[in-house]
Amino acid sequence: MFLLAHTGRPAAIRSAERVVTGLLRHRIGVRVLAEEAADLPLPDAVERVASRQSAAEGCELLVVLGGDGTLLRGADFARTSGVPMLGVNLGRVGFLAEAERDDLDKVVDRVVTRSYEVEERMTLDVLVRNNGSIVHTDWALNEASVEKAARERMLEVVTEVDGRPVSRFGGDGVVCATPTGSTAYAFSAGGPVVWPEVEALLMVPISAHALFAKPLVTSPKSVLAVEVQPKTPHGVLWCDGRRSVELPAGARVEVRRGAVPVRLARLHHASFTDRLVAKFALPVAGWRGAPH
Protein backbone atom coordinates (compact mmCIF):
# COMPACT_ATOMS: atom_id res chain seq x y z
CA MET A 1 0.00 0.00 0.00
CA PHE A 2 1.32 3.45 -0.95
CA LEU A 3 0.70 6.23 1.58
CA LEU A 4 0.77 9.92 0.71
CA ALA A 5 0.24 12.55 3.43
CA HIS A 6 0.29 16.32 3.85
CA THR A 7 3.19 16.29 6.30
CA GLY A 8 2.79 20.01 6.94
CA ARG A 9 -0.32 19.26 8.99
CA PRO A 10 0.01 17.74 12.47
CA ALA A 11 -3.33 15.97 11.93
CA ALA A 12 -1.95 14.28 8.81
CA ILE A 13 1.17 13.12 10.66
CA ARG A 14 -0.91 11.61 13.46
CA SER A 15 -3.27 10.02 10.96
CA ALA A 16 -0.40 8.56 8.93
CA GLU A 17 1.13 6.99 12.04
CA ARG A 18 -2.23 5.46 12.94
CA VAL A 19 -2.83 4.04 9.46
CA VAL A 20 0.70 2.65 9.14
CA THR A 21 0.51 0.99 12.56
CA GLY A 22 -2.81 -0.63 11.68
CA LEU A 23 -1.60 -1.93 8.33
CA LEU A 24 1.70 -3.29 9.61
CA ARG A 25 -0.18 -5.07 12.39
CA HIS A 26 -1.97 -7.02 9.64
CA ARG A 27 1.32 -7.61 7.79
CA ILE A 28 0.45 -5.33 4.91
CA GLY A 29 3.49 -3.61 3.44
CA VAL A 30 3.54 0.18 3.37
CA ARG A 31 5.46 2.46 0.99
CA VAL A 32 6.02 6.21 1.43
CA LEU A 33 8.00 8.92 -0.31
CA ALA A 34 11.48 9.31 1.14
CA GLU A 35 11.02 13.08 1.28
CA GLU A 36 7.98 12.65 3.54
CA ALA A 37 9.43 9.87 5.68
CA ALA A 38 11.65 12.31 7.56
CA ASP A 39 8.53 14.10 8.86
CA LEU A 40 6.65 10.93 9.79
CA PRO A 41 7.31 8.73 12.85
CA LEU A 42 7.61 5.50 10.87
CA PRO A 43 9.18 2.14 11.74
CA ASP A 44 11.99 0.69 9.64
CA ALA A 45 9.58 -1.80 8.07
CA VAL A 46 8.09 0.99 5.94
CA GLU A 47 9.58 1.17 2.44
CA ARG A 48 10.96 4.55 1.38
CA VAL A 49 11.01 5.42 -2.34
CA ALA A 50 12.12 8.42 -4.39
CA SER A 51 9.51 10.95 -5.46
CA ARG A 52 8.75 10.03 -9.06
CA GLN A 53 5.55 9.51 -11.03
CA SER A 54 5.98 5.73 -10.92
CA ALA A 55 6.39 5.64 -7.12
CA ALA A 56 3.08 3.79 -6.60
CA GLU A 57 3.62 1.11 -9.24
CA GLY A 58 3.13 -2.41 -7.92
CA CYS A 59 0.96 -1.27 -5.01
CA GLU A 60 -2.61 -2.43 -4.53
CA LEU A 61 -3.91 0.89 -3.25
CA LEU A 62 -2.88 4.52 -2.83
CA VAL A 63 -4.14 6.08 0.42
CA VAL A 64 -3.99 9.88 0.56
CA LEU A 65 -4.31 11.84 3.83
CA GLY A 66 -4.96 15.54 3.39
CA GLY A 67 -7.11 18.18 1.72
CA ASP A 68 -8.04 18.72 -1.91
CA GLY A 69 -4.52 19.78 -2.87
CA THR A 70 -2.97 16.61 -1.47
CA LEU A 71 -5.64 14.50 -3.14
CA LEU A 72 -4.89 16.09 -6.51
CA ARG A 73 -1.20 15.43 -5.89
CA GLY A 74 -2.08 11.81 -5.22
CA ALA A 75 -4.01 11.71 -8.50
CA ASP A 76 -0.69 12.21 -10.33
CA PHE A 77 0.65 8.97 -8.88
CA ALA A 78 -2.68 7.15 -9.31
CA ARG A 79 -2.98 8.04 -12.99
CA THR A 80 0.59 7.06 -13.85
CA SER A 81 0.48 3.72 -12.02
CA GLY A 82 -3.19 2.79 -12.53
CA VAL A 83 -3.44 2.19 -8.76
CA PRO A 84 -6.82 3.12 -7.19
CA MET A 85 -6.69 6.15 -4.89
CA LEU A 86 -8.51 6.24 -1.54
CA GLY A 87 -8.71 9.74 -0.09
CA VAL A 88 -9.12 10.59 3.59
CA ASN A 89 -10.21 14.21 3.96
CA LEU A 90 -8.27 16.27 6.49
CA GLY A 91 -9.23 19.57 4.87
CA ARG A 92 -12.54 21.33 4.33
CA VAL A 93 -14.76 20.07 1.50
CA GLY A 94 -12.73 17.20 0.01
CA PHE A 95 -15.05 16.04 -2.79
CA LEU A 96 -12.45 13.55 -3.98
CA ALA A 97 -12.14 12.02 -0.52
CA GLU A 98 -14.01 8.89 0.43
CA ALA A 99 -13.52 9.07 4.20
CA GLU A 100 -13.10 11.62 6.98
CA ARG A 101 -10.47 11.70 9.72
CA ASP A 102 -12.85 9.95 12.15
CA ASP A 103 -13.00 6.96 9.76
CA LEU A 104 -9.33 5.93 9.96
CA ASP A 105 -9.99 2.61 11.71
CA LYS A 106 -12.65 1.80 9.11
CA VAL A 107 -10.22 2.71 6.31
CA VAL A 108 -7.61 0.31 7.69
CA ASP A 109 -10.21 -2.44 8.06
CA ARG A 110 -11.47 -1.99 4.50
CA VAL A 111 -7.94 -2.02 3.10
CA VAL A 112 -7.09 -5.17 5.02
CA THR A 113 -10.24 -6.99 3.89
CA ARG A 114 -10.23 -5.44 0.39
CA SER A 115 -13.77 -4.22 1.05
CA TYR A 116 -13.90 -1.42 -1.46
CA GLU A 117 -15.04 -0.83 -5.01
CA VAL A 118 -13.20 0.99 -7.76
CA GLU A 119 -14.64 3.50 -10.19
CA GLU A 120 -12.99 5.40 -13.03
CA ARG A 121 -13.08 9.17 -13.37
CA MET A 122 -12.64 11.03 -16.64
CA THR A 123 -9.54 13.17 -17.05
CA LEU A 124 -8.47 15.87 -19.52
CA ASP A 125 -5.60 15.88 -21.98
CA VAL A 126 -4.37 19.42 -22.55
CA LEU A 127 -2.04 20.84 -25.18
CA VAL A 128 -0.84 24.33 -25.97
CA ARG A 129 -0.05 25.49 -29.50
CA ASN A 130 1.89 28.59 -30.44
CA ASN A 131 2.47 29.57 -34.07
CA GLY A 132 1.02 26.22 -35.07
CA SER A 133 3.47 24.12 -33.05
CA ILE A 134 2.72 22.13 -29.87
CA VAL A 135 4.76 23.79 -27.12
CA HIS A 136 3.31 22.16 -24.00
CA THR A 137 1.22 19.15 -22.97
CA ASP A 138 -0.41 18.35 -19.63
CA TRP A 139 -3.40 16.66 -18.05
CA ALA A 140 -6.01 17.37 -15.36
CA LEU A 141 -8.51 15.50 -13.22
CA ASN A 142 -10.62 18.52 -12.26
CA GLU A 143 -9.97 21.32 -14.72
CA ALA A 144 -7.68 23.17 -17.08
CA SER A 145 -8.14 26.92 -16.73
CA VAL A 146 -6.93 29.70 -19.01
CA GLU A 147 -6.58 32.80 -16.85
CA LYS A 148 -5.32 36.36 -17.07
CA ALA A 149 -1.86 36.95 -15.66
CA ALA A 150 -2.28 40.63 -14.77
CA ARG A 151 -5.04 41.55 -12.33
CA GLU A 152 -5.59 45.00 -13.84
CA ARG A 153 -6.08 43.77 -17.43
CA MET A 154 -8.76 41.56 -18.94
CA LEU A 155 -7.81 38.55 -21.04
CA GLU A 156 -9.34 38.57 -24.53
CA VAL A 157 -10.17 35.08 -25.76
CA VAL A 158 -12.21 33.25 -28.38
CA THR A 159 -13.77 29.96 -27.30
CA GLU A 160 -14.26 27.08 -29.68
CA VAL A 161 -16.07 23.72 -29.66
CA ASP A 162 -15.29 21.02 -32.23
CA GLY A 163 -13.47 23.36 -34.56
CA ARG A 164 -16.18 26.05 -34.61
CA PRO A 165 -16.00 29.42 -32.81
CA VAL A 166 -18.53 30.05 -30.05
CA SER A 167 -17.84 33.48 -28.56
CA ARG A 168 -15.20 36.17 -28.13
CA PHE A 169 -15.04 38.06 -24.87
CA GLY A 170 -12.80 39.70 -22.34
CA GLY A 171 -12.73 38.57 -18.74
CA ASP A 172 -10.72 36.68 -16.17
CA GLY A 173 -10.50 33.52 -18.27
CA VAL A 174 -12.17 30.18 -19.01
CA VAL A 175 -12.41 26.90 -17.09
CA CYS A 176 -12.58 23.61 -18.99
CA ALA A 177 -13.63 20.88 -16.56
CA THR A 178 -14.61 17.26 -16.13
CA PRO A 179 -17.75 16.19 -14.24
CA THR A 180 -15.44 15.50 -11.27
CA GLY A 181 -14.20 19.09 -11.50
CA SER A 182 -17.71 20.52 -11.75
CA THR A 183 -17.76 20.93 -7.95
CA ALA A 184 -14.36 22.65 -7.88
CA TYR A 185 -13.21 25.80 -9.74
CA ALA A 186 -15.93 25.47 -12.38
CA PHE A 187 -18.55 25.58 -9.63
CA SER A 188 -17.04 28.76 -8.17
CA ALA A 189 -17.12 30.31 -11.64
CA GLY A 190 -20.86 29.66 -11.92
CA GLY A 191 -20.87 26.35 -13.75
CA PRO A 192 -23.39 23.52 -13.21
CA VAL A 193 -22.87 20.55 -10.93
CA VAL A 194 -22.56 17.44 -13.10
CA TRP A 195 -23.00 13.95 -11.66
CA PRO A 196 -19.76 11.93 -12.01
CA GLU A 197 -21.36 9.16 -14.07
CA VAL A 198 -22.39 11.69 -16.73
CA GLU A 199 -19.82 11.70 -19.52
CA ALA A 200 -19.37 15.31 -20.59
CA LEU A 201 -16.96 18.23 -20.81
CA LEU A 202 -17.65 21.66 -19.35
CA MET A 203 -16.57 25.11 -20.53
CA VAL A 204 -17.22 27.90 -18.00
CA PRO A 205 -16.25 31.57 -18.58
CA ILE A 206 -14.78 33.41 -15.59
CA SER A 207 -16.20 36.91 -14.97
CA ALA A 208 -16.77 37.50 -18.68
CA HIS A 209 -17.78 40.89 -20.10
CA ALA A 210 -20.12 39.62 -22.82
CA LEU A 211 -23.79 39.25 -23.70
CA PHE A 212 -23.33 35.52 -24.26
CA ALA A 213 -20.81 33.90 -21.97
CA LYS A 214 -22.73 31.05 -20.42
CA PRO A 215 -21.44 27.70 -19.15
CA LEU A 216 -21.49 25.01 -21.82
CA VAL A 217 -21.83 21.25 -21.40
CA THR A 218 -20.58 19.31 -24.41
CA SER A 219 -20.13 15.75 -25.59
CA PRO A 220 -17.20 13.83 -24.06
CA LYS A 221 -15.96 13.43 -27.65
CA SER A 222 -15.78 17.19 -28.16
CA VAL A 223 -12.56 19.17 -28.43
CA LEU A 224 -12.66 22.46 -26.53
CA ALA A 225 -10.29 25.27 -27.43
CA VAL A 226 -9.46 28.68 -26.02
CA GLU A 227 -7.48 31.11 -28.16
CA VAL A 228 -5.66 34.00 -26.48
CA GLN A 229 -6.07 36.97 -28.78
CA PRO A 230 -2.96 38.51 -30.40
CA LYS A 231 -3.27 42.00 -28.88
CA THR A 232 -4.16 40.94 -25.34
CA PRO A 233 -1.73 40.56 -22.41
CA HIS A 234 -0.33 37.06 -21.94
CA GLY A 235 -2.31 34.54 -19.93
CA VAL A 236 -1.60 31.50 -17.77
CA LEU A 237 -2.72 27.88 -18.13
CA TRP A 238 -3.36 26.10 -14.83
CA CYS A 239 -4.00 22.35 -14.60
CA ASP A 240 -5.81 21.37 -11.40
CA GLY A 241 -4.43 24.56 -9.83
CA ARG A 242 -1.11 22.76 -9.38
CA ARG A 243 0.86 23.16 -12.61
CA SER A 244 1.06 26.31 -14.68
CA VAL A 245 2.61 27.56 -17.91
CA GLU A 246 2.61 31.04 -19.44
CA LEU A 247 0.44 31.60 -22.50
CA PRO A 248 1.78 34.28 -24.85
CA ALA A 249 -0.62 36.37 -26.90
CA GLY A 250 -1.83 34.22 -29.80
CA ALA A 251 -1.48 30.93 -27.94
CA ARG A 252 -4.14 28.25 -28.33
CA VAL A 253 -5.15 25.75 -25.64
CA GLU A 254 -6.94 22.55 -26.69
CA VAL A 255 -8.72 20.32 -24.19
CA ARG A 256 -10.14 16.87 -24.86
CA ARG A 257 -11.11 13.77 -22.92
CA GLY A 258 -8.04 12.20 -21.37
CA ALA A 259 -6.79 8.88 -22.67
CA VAL A 260 -6.00 7.67 -19.14
CA PRO A 261 -8.62 7.88 -16.34
CA VAL A 262 -7.99 8.12 -12.60
CA ARG A 263 -9.29 5.20 -10.54
CA LEU A 264 -10.92 6.00 -7.18
CA ALA A 265 -11.54 3.47 -4.41
CA ARG A 266 -14.99 3.74 -2.85
CA LEU A 267 -16.04 2.55 0.61
CA HIS A 268 -19.64 3.75 0.56
CA HIS A 269 -22.61 3.19 -1.69
CA ALA A 270 -24.05 6.64 -0.91
CA SER A 271 -25.41 8.46 -3.95
CA PHE A 272 -23.69 11.54 -5.31
CA THR A 273 -26.79 13.49 -4.26
CA ASP A 274 -26.17 12.58 -0.62
CA ARG A 275 -22.47 13.42 -1.00
CA LEU A 276 -23.38 16.81 -2.49
CA VAL A 277 -25.75 17.60 0.37
CA ALA A 278 -23.20 16.53 2.99
CA LYS A 279 -20.17 18.31 1.51
CA PHE A 280 -21.96 21.61 0.94
CA ALA A 281 -24.16 21.31 4.06
CA LEU A 282 -27.24 21.94 1.90
CA PRO A 283 -30.56 22.58 3.72
CA VAL A 284 -32.97 19.70 3.10
CA ALA A 285 -35.26 20.08 6.12
CA GLY A 286 -38.89 19.58 5.13
CA TRP A 287 -38.17 16.94 2.50
CA ARG A 288 -40.81 14.20 2.67
CA GLY A 289 -39.69 11.96 -0.16
CA ALA A 290 -41.67 10.29 -2.89
CA PRO A 291 -45.01 8.76 -1.83
CA HIS A 292 -45.01 5.01 -1.34
Coordinates of C-alpha atoms in Angstrom, one line a residue:
M1 CA 0.0 0.0 0.0
F2 CA 1.3 3.5 -0.9
L3 CA 0.7 6.2 1.6
L4 CA 0.8 9.9 0.7
A5 CA 0.2 12.5 3.4
H6 CA 0.3 16.3 3.9
T7 CA 3.2 16.3 6.3
G8 CA 2.8 20.0 6.9
R9 CA -0.3 19.3 9.0
P10 CA 0.0 17.7 12.5
A11 CA -3.3 16.0 11.9
A12 CA -2.0 14.3 8.8
I13 CA 1.2 13.1 10.7
R14 CA -0.9 11.6 13.5
S15 CA -3.3 10.0 11.0
A16 CA -0.4 8.6 8.9
E17 CA 1.1 7.0 12.0
R18 CA -2.2 5.5 12.9
V19 CA -2.8 4.0 9.5
V20 CA 0.7 2.6 9.1
T21 CA 0.5 1.0 12.6
G22 CA -2.8 -0.6 11.7
L23 CA -1.6 -1.9 8.3
L24 CA 1.7 -3.3 9.6
R25 CA -0.2 -5.1 12.4
H26 CA -2.0 -7.0 9.6
R27 CA 1.3 -7.6 7.8
I28 CA 0.5 -5.3 4.9
G29 CA 3.5 -3.6 3.4
V30 CA 3.5 0.2 3.4
R31 CA 5.5 2.5 1.0
V32 CA 6.0 6.2 1.4
L33 CA 8.0 8.9 -0.3
A34 CA 11.5 9.3 1.1
E35 CA 11.0 13.1 1.3
E36 CA 8.0 12.7 3.5
A37 CA 9.4 9.9 5.7
A38 CA 11.6 12.3 7.6
D39 CA 8.5 14.1 8.9
L40 CA 6.7 10.9 9.8
P41 CA 7.3 8.7 12.8
L42 CA 7.6 5.5 10.9
P43 CA 9.2 2.1 11.7
D44 CA 12.0 0.7 9.6
A45 CA 9.6 -1.8 8.1
V46 CA 8.1 1.0 5.9
E47 CA 9.6 1.2 2.4
R48 CA 11.0 4.6 1.4
V49 CA 11.0 5.4 -2.3
A50 CA 12.1 8.4 -4.4
S51 CA 9.5 10.9 -5.5
R52 CA 8.8 10.0 -9.1
Q53 CA 5.6 9.5 -11.0
S54 CA 6.0 5.7 -10.9
A55 CA 6.4 5.6 -7.1
A56 CA 3.1 3.8 -6.6
E57 CA 3.6 1.1 -9.2
G58 CA 3.1 -2.4 -7.9
C59 CA 1.0 -1.3 -5.0
E60 CA -2.6 -2.4 -4.5
L61 CA -3.9 0.9 -3.2
L62 CA -2.9 4.5 -2.8
V63 CA -4.1 6.1 0.4
V64 CA -4.0 9.9 0.6
L65 CA -4.3 11.8 3.8
G66 CA -5.0 15.5 3.4
G67 CA -7.1 18.2 1.7
D68 CA -8.0 18.7 -1.9
G69 CA -4.5 19.8 -2.9
T70 CA -3.0 16.6 -1.5
L71 CA -5.6 14.5 -3.1
L72 CA -4.9 16.1 -6.5
R73 CA -1.2 15.4 -5.9
G74 CA -2.1 11.8 -5.2
A75 CA -4.0 11.7 -8.5
D76 CA -0.7 12.2 -10.3
F77 CA 0.6 9.0 -8.9
A78 CA -2.7 7.2 -9.3
R79 CA -3.0 8.0 -13.0
T80 CA 0.6 7.1 -13.8
S81 CA 0.5 3.7 -12.0
G82 CA -3.2 2.8 -12.5
V83 CA -3.4 2.2 -8.8
P84 CA -6.8 3.1 -7.2
M85 CA -6.7 6.1 -4.9
L86 CA -8.5 6.2 -1.5
G87 CA -8.7 9.7 -0.1
V88 CA -9.1 10.6 3.6
N89 CA -10.2 14.2 4.0
L90 CA -8.3 16.3 6.5
G91 CA -9.2 19.6 4.9
R92 CA -12.5 21.3 4.3
V93 CA -14.8 20.1 1.5
G94 CA -12.7 17.2 0.0
F95 CA -15.1 16.0 -2.8
L96 CA -12.5 13.5 -4.0
A97 CA -12.1 12.0 -0.5
E98 CA -14.0 8.9 0.4
A99 CA -13.5 9.1 4.2
E100 CA -13.1 11.6 7.0
R101 CA -10.5 11.7 9.7
D102 CA -12.9 9.9 12.1
D103 CA -13.0 7.0 9.8
L104 CA -9.3 5.9 10.0
D105 CA -10.0 2.6 11.7
K106 CA -12.6 1.8 9.1
V107 CA -10.2 2.7 6.3
V108 CA -7.6 0.3 7.7
D109 CA -10.2 -2.4 8.1
R110 CA -11.5 -2.0 4.5
V111 CA -7.9 -2.0 3.1
V112 CA -7.1 -5.2 5.0
T113 CA -10.2 -7.0 3.9
R114 CA -10.2 -5.4 0.4
S115 CA -13.8 -4.2 1.1
Y116 CA -13.9 -1.4 -1.5
E117 CA -15.0 -0.8 -5.0
V118 CA -13.2 1.0 -7.8
E119 CA -14.6 3.5 -10.2
E120 CA -13.0 5.4 -13.0
R121 CA -13.1 9.2 -13.4
M122 CA -12.6 11.0 -16.6
T123 CA -9.5 13.2 -17.1
L124 CA -8.5 15.9 -19.5
D125 CA -5.6 15.9 -22.0
V126 CA -4.4 19.4 -22.6
L127 CA -2.0 20.8 -25.2
V128 CA -0.8 24.3 -26.0
R129 CA -0.1 25.5 -29.5
N130 CA 1.9 28.6 -30.4
N131 CA 2.5 29.6 -34.1
G132 CA 1.0 26.2 -35.1
S133 CA 3.5 24.1 -33.0
I134 CA 2.7 22.1 -29.9
V135 CA 4.8 23.8 -27.1
H136 CA 3.3 22.2 -24.0
T137 CA 1.2 19.2 -23.0
D138 CA -0.4 18.4 -19.6
W139 CA -3.4 16.7 -18.0
A140 CA -6.0 17.4 -15.4
L141 CA -8.5 15.5 -13.2
N142 CA -10.6 18.5 -12.3
E143 CA -10.0 21.3 -14.7
A144 CA -7.7 23.2 -17.1
S145 CA -8.1 26.9 -16.7
V146 CA -6.9 29.7 -19.0
E147 CA -6.6 32.8 -16.9
K148 CA -5.3 36.4 -17.1
A149 CA -1.9 36.9 -15.7
A150 CA -2.3 40.6 -14.8
R151 CA -5.0 41.6 -12.3
E152 CA -5.6 45.0 -13.8
R153 CA -6.1 43.8 -17.4
M154 CA -8.8 41.6 -18.9
L155 CA -7.8 38.5 -21.0
E156 CA -9.3 38.6 -24.5
V157 CA -10.2 35.1 -25.8
V158 CA -12.2 33.3 -28.4
T159 CA -13.8 30.0 -27.3
E160 CA -14.3 27.1 -29.7
V161 CA -16.1 23.7 -29.7
D162 CA -15.3 21.0 -32.2
G163 CA -13.5 23.4 -34.6
R164 CA -16.2 26.0 -34.6
P165 CA -16.0 29.4 -32.8
V166 CA -18.5 30.1 -30.0
S167 CA -17.8 33.5 -28.6
R168 CA -15.2 36.2 -28.1
F169 CA -15.0 38.1 -24.9
G170 CA -12.8 39.7 -22.3
G171 CA -12.7 38.6 -18.7
D172 CA -10.7 36.7 -16.2
G173 CA -10.5 33.5 -18.3
V174 CA -12.2 30.2 -19.0
V175 CA -12.4 26.9 -17.1
C176 CA -12.6 23.6 -19.0
A177 CA -13.6 20.9 -16.6
T178 CA -14.6 17.3 -16.1
P179 CA -17.8 16.2 -14.2
T180 CA -15.4 15.5 -11.3
G181 CA -14.2 19.1 -11.5
S182 CA -17.7 20.5 -11.7
T183 CA -17.8 20.9 -7.9
A184 CA -14.4 22.7 -7.9
Y185 CA -13.2 25.8 -9.7
A186 CA -15.9 25.5 -12.4
F187 CA -18.5 25.6 -9.6
S188 CA -17.0 28.8 -8.2
A189 CA -17.1 30.3 -11.6
G190 CA -20.9 29.7 -11.9
G191 CA -20.9 26.4 -13.7
P192 CA -23.4 23.5 -13.2
V193 CA -22.9 20.5 -10.9
V194 CA -22.6 17.4 -13.1
W195 CA -23.0 13.9 -11.7
P196 CA -19.8 11.9 -12.0
E197 CA -21.4 9.2 -14.1
V198 CA -22.4 11.7 -16.7
E199 CA -19.8 11.7 -19.5
A200 CA -19.4 15.3 -20.6
L201 CA -17.0 18.2 -20.8
L202 CA -17.6 21.7 -19.4
M203 CA -16.6 25.1 -20.5
V204 CA -17.2 27.9 -18.0
P205 CA -16.3 31.6 -18.6
I206 CA -14.8 33.4 -15.6
S207 CA -16.2 36.9 -15.0
A208 CA -16.8 37.5 -18.7
H209 CA -17.8 40.9 -20.1
A210 CA -20.1 39.6 -22.8
L211 CA -23.8 39.3 -23.7
F212 CA -23.3 35.5 -24.3
A213 CA -20.8 33.9 -22.0
K214 CA -22.7 31.0 -20.4
P215 CA -21.4 27.7 -19.1
L216 CA -21.5 25.0 -21.8
V217 CA -21.8 21.2 -21.4
T218 CA -20.6 19.3 -24.4
S219 CA -20.1 15.7 -25.6
P220 CA -17.2 13.8 -24.1
K221 CA -16.0 13.4 -27.6
S222 CA -15.8 17.2 -28.2
V223 CA -12.6 19.2 -28.4
L224 CA -12.7 22.5 -26.5
A225 CA -10.3 25.3 -27.4
V226 CA -9.5 28.7 -26.0
E227 CA -7.5 31.1 -28.2
V228 CA -5.7 34.0 -26.5
Q229 CA -6.1 37.0 -28.8
P230 CA -3.0 38.5 -30.4
K231 CA -3.3 42.0 -28.9
T232 CA -4.2 40.9 -25.3
P233 CA -1.7 40.6 -22.4
H234 CA -0.3 37.1 -21.9
G235 CA -2.3 34.5 -19.9
V236 CA -1.6 31.5 -17.8
L237 CA -2.7 27.9 -18.1
W238 CA -3.4 26.1 -14.8
C239 CA -4.0 22.4 -14.6
D240 CA -5.8 21.4 -11.4
G241 CA -4.4 24.6 -9.8
R242 CA -1.1 22.8 -9.4
R243 CA 0.9 23.2 -12.6
S244 CA 1.1 26.3 -14.7
V245 CA 2.6 27.6 -17.9
E246 CA 2.6 31.0 -19.4
L247 CA 0.4 31.6 -22.5
P248 CA 1.8 34.3 -24.8
A249 CA -0.6 36.4 -26.9
G250 CA -1.8 34.2 -29.8
A251 CA -1.5 30.9 -27.9
R252 CA -4.1 28.3 -28.3
V253 CA -5.2 25.8 -25.6
E254 CA -6.9 22.6 -26.7
V255 CA -8.7 20.3 -24.2
R256 CA -10.1 16.9 -24.9
R257 CA -11.1 13.8 -22.9
G258 CA -8.0 12.2 -21.4
A259 CA -6.8 8.9 -22.7
V260 CA -6.0 7.7 -19.1
P261 CA -8.6 7.9 -16.3
V262 CA -8.0 8.1 -12.6
R263 CA -9.3 5.2 -10.5
L264 CA -10.9 6.0 -7.2
A265 CA -11.5 3.5 -4.4
R266 CA -15.0 3.7 -2.9
L267 CA -16.0 2.5 0.6
H268 CA -19.6 3.7 0.6
H269 CA -22.6 3.2 -1.7
A270 CA -24.0 6.6 -0.9
S271 CA -25.4 8.5 -3.9
F272 CA -23.7 11.5 -5.3
T273 CA -26.8 13.5 -4.3
D274 CA -26.2 12.6 -0.6
R275 CA -22.5 13.4 -1.0
L276 CA -23.4 16.8 -2.5
V277 CA -25.7 17.6 0.4
A278 CA -23.2 16.5 3.0
K279 CA -20.2 18.3 1.5
F280 CA -22.0 21.6 0.9
A281 CA -24.2 21.3 4.1
L282 CA -27.2 21.9 1.9
P283 CA -30.6 22.6 3.7
V284 CA -33.0 19.7 3.1
A285 CA -35.3 20.1 6.1
G286 CA -38.9 19.6 5.1
W287 CA -38.2 16.9 2.5
R288 CA -40.8 14.2 2.7
G289 CA -39.7 12.0 -0.2
A290 CA -41.7 10.3 -2.9
P291 CA -45.0 8.8 -1.8
H292 CA -45.0 5.0 -1.3

